[in-house]
Coordinates of C-alpha atoms and ligand atoms in Angstrom, one line a residue:
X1 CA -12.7 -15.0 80.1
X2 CA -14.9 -12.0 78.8
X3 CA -12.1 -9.5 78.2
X4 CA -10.0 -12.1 76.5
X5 CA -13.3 -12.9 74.7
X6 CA -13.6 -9.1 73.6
X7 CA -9.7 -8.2 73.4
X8 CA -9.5 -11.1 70.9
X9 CA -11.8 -10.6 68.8
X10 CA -11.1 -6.3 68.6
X11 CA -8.0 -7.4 67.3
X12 CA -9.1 -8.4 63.7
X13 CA -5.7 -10.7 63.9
X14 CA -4.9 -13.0 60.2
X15 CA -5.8 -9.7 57.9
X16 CA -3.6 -6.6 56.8
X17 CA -3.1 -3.3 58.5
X18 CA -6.0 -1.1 56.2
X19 CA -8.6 -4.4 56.5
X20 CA -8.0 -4.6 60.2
X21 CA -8.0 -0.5 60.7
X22 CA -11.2 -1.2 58.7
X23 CA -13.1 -3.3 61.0
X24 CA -11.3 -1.6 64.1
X25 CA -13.2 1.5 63.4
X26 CA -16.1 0.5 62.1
X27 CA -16.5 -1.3 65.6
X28 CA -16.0 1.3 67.4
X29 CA -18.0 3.8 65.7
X30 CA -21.2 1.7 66.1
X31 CA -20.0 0.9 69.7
X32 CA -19.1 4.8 70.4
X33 CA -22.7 5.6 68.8
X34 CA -24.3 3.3 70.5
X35 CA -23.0 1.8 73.3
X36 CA -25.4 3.0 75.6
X37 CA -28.2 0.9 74.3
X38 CA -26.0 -2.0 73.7
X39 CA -25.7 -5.1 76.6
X40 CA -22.6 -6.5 76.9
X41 CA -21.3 -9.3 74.5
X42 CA -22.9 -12.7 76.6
X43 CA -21.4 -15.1 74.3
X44 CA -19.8 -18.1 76.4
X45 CA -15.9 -17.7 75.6
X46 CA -15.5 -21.1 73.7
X47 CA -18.0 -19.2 70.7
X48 CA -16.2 -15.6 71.4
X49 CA -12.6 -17.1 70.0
X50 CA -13.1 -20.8 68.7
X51 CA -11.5 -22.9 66.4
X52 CA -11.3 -26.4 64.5
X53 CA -9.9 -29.5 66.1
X54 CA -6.6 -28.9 63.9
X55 CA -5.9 -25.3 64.8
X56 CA -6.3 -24.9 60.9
X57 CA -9.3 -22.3 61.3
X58 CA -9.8 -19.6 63.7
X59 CA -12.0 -17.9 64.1
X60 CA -14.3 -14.8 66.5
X61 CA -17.6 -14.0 67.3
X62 CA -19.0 -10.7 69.3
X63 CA -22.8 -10.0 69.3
X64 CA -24.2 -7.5 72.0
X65 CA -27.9 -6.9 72.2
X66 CA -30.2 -3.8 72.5
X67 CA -31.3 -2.7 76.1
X68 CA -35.1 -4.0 75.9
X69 CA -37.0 -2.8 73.5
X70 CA -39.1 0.1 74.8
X71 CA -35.2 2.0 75.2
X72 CA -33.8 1.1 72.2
X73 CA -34.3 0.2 68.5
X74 CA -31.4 -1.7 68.0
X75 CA -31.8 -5.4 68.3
X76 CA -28.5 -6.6 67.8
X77 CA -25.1 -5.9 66.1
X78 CA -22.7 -9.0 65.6
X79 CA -19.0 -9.1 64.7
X80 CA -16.6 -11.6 63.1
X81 CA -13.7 -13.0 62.1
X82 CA -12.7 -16.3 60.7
X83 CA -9.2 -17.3 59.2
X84 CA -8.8 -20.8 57.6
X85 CA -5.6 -22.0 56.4
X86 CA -6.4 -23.5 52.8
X87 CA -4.7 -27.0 51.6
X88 CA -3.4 -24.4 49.1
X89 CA -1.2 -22.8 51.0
X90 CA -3.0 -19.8 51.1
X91 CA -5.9 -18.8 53.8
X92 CA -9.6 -17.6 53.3
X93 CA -10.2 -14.6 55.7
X94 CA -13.7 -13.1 56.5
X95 CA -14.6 -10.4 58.3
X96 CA -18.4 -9.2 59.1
X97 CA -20.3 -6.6 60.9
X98 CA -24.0 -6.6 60.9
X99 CA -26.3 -4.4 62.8
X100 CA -30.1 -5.4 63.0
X101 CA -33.2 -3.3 64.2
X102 CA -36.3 -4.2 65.9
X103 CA -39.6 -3.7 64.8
X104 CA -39.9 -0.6 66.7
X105 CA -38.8 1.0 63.1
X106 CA -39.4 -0.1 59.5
X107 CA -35.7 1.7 58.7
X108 CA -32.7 -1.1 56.8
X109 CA -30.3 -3.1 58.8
X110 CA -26.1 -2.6 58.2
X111 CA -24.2 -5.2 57.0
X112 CA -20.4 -5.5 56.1
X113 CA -18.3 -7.8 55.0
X114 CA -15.3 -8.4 53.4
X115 CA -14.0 -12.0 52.0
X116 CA -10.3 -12.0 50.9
X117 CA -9.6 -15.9 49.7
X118 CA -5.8 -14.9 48.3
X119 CA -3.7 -11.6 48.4
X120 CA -4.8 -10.5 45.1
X121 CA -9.0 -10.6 45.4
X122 CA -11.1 -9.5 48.0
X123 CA -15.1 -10.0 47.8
X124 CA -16.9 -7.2 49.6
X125 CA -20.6 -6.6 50.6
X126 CA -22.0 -3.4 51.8
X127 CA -25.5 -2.9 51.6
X128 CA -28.1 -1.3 54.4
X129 CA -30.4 -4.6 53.4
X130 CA -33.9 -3.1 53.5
X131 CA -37.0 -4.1 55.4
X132 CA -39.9 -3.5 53.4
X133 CA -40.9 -4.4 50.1
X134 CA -39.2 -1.1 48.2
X135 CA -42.3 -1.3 45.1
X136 CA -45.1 -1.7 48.2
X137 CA -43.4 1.0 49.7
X138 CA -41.4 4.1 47.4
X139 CA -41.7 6.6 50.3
X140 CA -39.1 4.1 51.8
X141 CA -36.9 3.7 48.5
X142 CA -36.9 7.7 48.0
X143 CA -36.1 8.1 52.1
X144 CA -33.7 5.5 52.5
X145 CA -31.6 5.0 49.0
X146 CA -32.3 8.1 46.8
X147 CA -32.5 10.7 49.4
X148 CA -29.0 9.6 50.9
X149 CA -27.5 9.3 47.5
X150 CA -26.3 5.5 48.1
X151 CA -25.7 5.0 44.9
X152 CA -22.9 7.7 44.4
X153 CA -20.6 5.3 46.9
X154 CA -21.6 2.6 44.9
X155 CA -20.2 4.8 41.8
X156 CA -17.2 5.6 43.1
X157 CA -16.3 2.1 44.2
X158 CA -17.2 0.6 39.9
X159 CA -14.9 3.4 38.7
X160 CA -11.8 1.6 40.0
X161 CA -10.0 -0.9 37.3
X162 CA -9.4 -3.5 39.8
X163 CA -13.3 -3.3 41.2
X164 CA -16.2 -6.4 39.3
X165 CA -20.0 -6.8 39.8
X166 CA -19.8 -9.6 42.0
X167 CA -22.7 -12.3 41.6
X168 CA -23.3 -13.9 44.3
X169 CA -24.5 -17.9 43.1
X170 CA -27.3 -17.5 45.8
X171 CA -30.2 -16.2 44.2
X172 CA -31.6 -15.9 47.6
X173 CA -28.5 -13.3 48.8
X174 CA -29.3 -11.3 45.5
X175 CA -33.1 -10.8 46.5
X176 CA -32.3 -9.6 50.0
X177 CA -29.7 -6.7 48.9
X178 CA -30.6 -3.0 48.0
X179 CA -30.7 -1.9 45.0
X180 CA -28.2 0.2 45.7
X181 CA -26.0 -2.7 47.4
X182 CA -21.8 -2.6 47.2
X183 CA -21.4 -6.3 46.0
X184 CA -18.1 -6.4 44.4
X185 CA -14.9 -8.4 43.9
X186 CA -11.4 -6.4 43.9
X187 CA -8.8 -8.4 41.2
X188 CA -5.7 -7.3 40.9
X189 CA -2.7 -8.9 39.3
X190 CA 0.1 -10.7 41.4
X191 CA 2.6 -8.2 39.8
X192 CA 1.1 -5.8 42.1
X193 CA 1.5 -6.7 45.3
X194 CA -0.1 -4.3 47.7
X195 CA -2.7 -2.9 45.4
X196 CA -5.9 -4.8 47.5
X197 CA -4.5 -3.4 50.4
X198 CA -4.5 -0.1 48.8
X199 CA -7.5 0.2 47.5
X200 CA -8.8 -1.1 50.7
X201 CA -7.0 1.8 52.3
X202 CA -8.0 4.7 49.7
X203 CA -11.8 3.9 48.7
X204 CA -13.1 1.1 50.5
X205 CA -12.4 2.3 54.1
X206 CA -13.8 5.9 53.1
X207 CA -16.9 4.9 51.3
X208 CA -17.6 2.1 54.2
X209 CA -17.0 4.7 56.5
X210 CA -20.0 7.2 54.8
X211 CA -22.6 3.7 54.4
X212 CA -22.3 3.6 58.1
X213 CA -22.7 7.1 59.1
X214 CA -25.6 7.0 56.6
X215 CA -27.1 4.3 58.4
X216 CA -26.3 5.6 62.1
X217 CA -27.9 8.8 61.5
X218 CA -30.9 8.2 59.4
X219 CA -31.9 3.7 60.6
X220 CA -30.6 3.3 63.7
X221 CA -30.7 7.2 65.7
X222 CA -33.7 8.0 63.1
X223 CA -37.3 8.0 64.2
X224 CA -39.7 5.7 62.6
X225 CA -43.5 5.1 63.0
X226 CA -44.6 1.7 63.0
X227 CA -48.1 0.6 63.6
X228 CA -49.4 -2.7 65.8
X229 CA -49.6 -4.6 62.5
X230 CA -46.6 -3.2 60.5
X231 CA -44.2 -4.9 63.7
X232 CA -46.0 -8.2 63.4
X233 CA -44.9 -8.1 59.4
X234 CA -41.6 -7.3 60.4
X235 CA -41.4 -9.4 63.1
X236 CA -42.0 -12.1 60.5
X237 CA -39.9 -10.7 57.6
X238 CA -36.6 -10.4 59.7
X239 CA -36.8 -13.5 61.4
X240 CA -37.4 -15.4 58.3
X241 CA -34.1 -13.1 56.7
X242 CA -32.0 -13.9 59.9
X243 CA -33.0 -17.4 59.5
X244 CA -32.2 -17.8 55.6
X245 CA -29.3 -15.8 55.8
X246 CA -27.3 -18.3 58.5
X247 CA -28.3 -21.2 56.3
X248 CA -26.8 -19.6 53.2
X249 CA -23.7 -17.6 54.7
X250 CA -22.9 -20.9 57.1
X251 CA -24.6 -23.6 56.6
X252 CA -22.3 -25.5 54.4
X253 CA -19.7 -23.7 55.2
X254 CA -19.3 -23.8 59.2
X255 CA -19.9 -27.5 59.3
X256 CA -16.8 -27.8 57.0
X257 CA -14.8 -25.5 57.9
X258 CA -14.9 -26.3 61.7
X259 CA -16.6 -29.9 62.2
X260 CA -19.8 -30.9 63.2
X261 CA -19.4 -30.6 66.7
X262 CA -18.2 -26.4 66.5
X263 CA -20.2 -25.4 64.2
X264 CA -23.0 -26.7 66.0
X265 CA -22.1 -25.1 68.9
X266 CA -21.3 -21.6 67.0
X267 CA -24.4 -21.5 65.1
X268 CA -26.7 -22.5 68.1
X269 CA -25.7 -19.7 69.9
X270 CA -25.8 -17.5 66.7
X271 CA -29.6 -18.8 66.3
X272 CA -30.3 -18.1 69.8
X273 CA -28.9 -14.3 69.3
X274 CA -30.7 -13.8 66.4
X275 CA -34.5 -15.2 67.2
X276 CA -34.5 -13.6 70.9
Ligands
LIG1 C1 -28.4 -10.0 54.3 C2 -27.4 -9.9 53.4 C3 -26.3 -10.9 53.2 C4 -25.5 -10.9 52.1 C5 -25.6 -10.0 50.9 C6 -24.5 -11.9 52.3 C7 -23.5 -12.2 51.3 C8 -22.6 -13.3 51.4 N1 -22.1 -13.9 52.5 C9 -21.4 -15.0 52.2 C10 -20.7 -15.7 53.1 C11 -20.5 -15.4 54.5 N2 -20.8 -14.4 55.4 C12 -20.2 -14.8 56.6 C13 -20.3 -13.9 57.8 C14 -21.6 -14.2 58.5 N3 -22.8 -14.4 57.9 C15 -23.7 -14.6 58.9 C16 -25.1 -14.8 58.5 O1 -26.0 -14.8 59.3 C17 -23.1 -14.6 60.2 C18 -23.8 -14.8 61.5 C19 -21.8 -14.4 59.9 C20 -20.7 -14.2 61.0 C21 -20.2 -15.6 61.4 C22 -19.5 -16.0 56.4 C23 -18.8 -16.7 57.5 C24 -19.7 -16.4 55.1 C25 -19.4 -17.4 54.2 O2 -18.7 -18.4 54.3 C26 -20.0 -17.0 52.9 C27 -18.9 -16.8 51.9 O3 -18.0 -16.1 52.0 O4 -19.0 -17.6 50.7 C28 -18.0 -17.3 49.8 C29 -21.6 -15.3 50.8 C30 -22.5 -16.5 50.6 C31 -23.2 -16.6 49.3 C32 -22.2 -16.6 48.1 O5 -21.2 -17.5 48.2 O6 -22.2 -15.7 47.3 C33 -22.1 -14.0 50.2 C34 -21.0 -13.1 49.7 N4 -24.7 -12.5 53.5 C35 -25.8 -11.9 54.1 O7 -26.3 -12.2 55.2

């Protein structure tokens, strides 16, 4: 049922202690924060914890809306977790967390998430994905990306060893990030086992930590004006991102990971979250 649902999925199960503390507390900040505006998670249980018809991927979904719009600017935030077993051997593991605004303010959307496909590399994206064209619009580069000094976390993360540029082979992904967007890929060597884990534990935790008290404060509790004809553009722009994004992020991926049948099911009701 619904508690199993929400139990499940706050568990971050398949991923190690620091990447599940991680998630853990990020959840619960932007649940602490703002639970009040938030609607209970409505998912039907067989998309809150589902899996594929071999039990080789499991995986969890937990999206909670905004109260209606005229209380709240927060349209939706949407957790996950998916663990595959690979013919490998090994196991792909990814964990997101994604908040989205309405057009009730112009301010950038959260998103985290962290893709570990063996024990020695770990992808991970952290960007507060903007939502205006940032050369249309340098009051909102200078508010939202020099004024909170993004780029320092982004700094700190490049001066570990272990830590590479990662380039994402969607040109589409790379034209939605920030410029100040966290997209990296942590190597380490198999003769140190433990290190991803540790620099999970030391930098990314911290520095994920500040990107989402950046955004709490100054997008999601900030106040924003936004005329009749700004919303309709940003109506439009989101929808087309939220769109584009579940095409790139699962479209190949869900179907084969999962089979037709589940991922259909998954990202029907993930369509249905998004567009409402
Ligand atoms: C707006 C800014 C965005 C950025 C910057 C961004 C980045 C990336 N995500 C990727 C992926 C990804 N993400 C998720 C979580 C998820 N995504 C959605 C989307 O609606 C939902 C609803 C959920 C929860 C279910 C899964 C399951 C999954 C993949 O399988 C995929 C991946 O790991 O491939 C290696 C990569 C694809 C491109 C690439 O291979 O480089 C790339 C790193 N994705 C953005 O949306």
């Amino acid at each position: 049922n619904n508690e199993f649902g929400v139990t499940k999925f706050k568990e971050f199960p398949y991923v190690s202690a620091p990447h599940r503390n991680l998630m853990v507390d990020l959840v619960s900040t932007v649940e602490n924060r703002l639970g009040s505006q938030l609607l209970p998670c409505t998912l039907p249980p067989d998309v809150q914890y589902y899996q594929n018809q071999t039990g080789s991927a499991h995986a969890s979904l937990h999206t909670r809306s905004g109260n209606k719009p005229s209380q709240s600017q927060i349209d939706f935030i949407l957790g996950s977790w998916i663990h595959c077993e690979l013919p490998t051997g090994g196991a792909l593991n990814i964990t997101s967390l994604s908040a989205f605004l309405n057009p009730l303010t112009d301010a950038p959307n959260f998103l985290i998430e962290l893709i570990q496909s063996s024990p020695t590399s770990l992808i991970l994206i952290l960007d507060l994905p903007p939502r205006k064209d940032l050369v249309l619009c340098p009051d909102y580069l200078h508010t939202f990306y020099e004024e909170t000094q993004l780029d320092t976390r982004k700094q700190r993360l490049e001066k570990i060893p272990e830590v590479k540029p990662y380039i994402s082979s969607s040109l589409y992904i790379r034209s939605v990030v920030s410029p100040t967007a966290i997209m990296v890929r942590i190597e380490t060597e198999a003769s140190q086992p433990g290190r991803v884990e540790e620099v999970i534990k030391d930098h990314v935790d911290p520095i994920a930590k500040e990107v989402l008290g950046i955004w709490l404060d100054q997008c999601a509790c900030g106040k924003r004006e936004v005329g009749e004809a700004e919303r309709a553009i940003l109506e439009k722009r989101d929808g087309l991102i939220k769109i584009k994004t579940i095409e790139v992020d699962l479209g190949s991926n869900f179907p084969r990971l999962f089979g037709p049948e589940v991922a259909n099911r998954v990202l029907g009701a993930i369509r249905d979250v998004y567009t409402v």
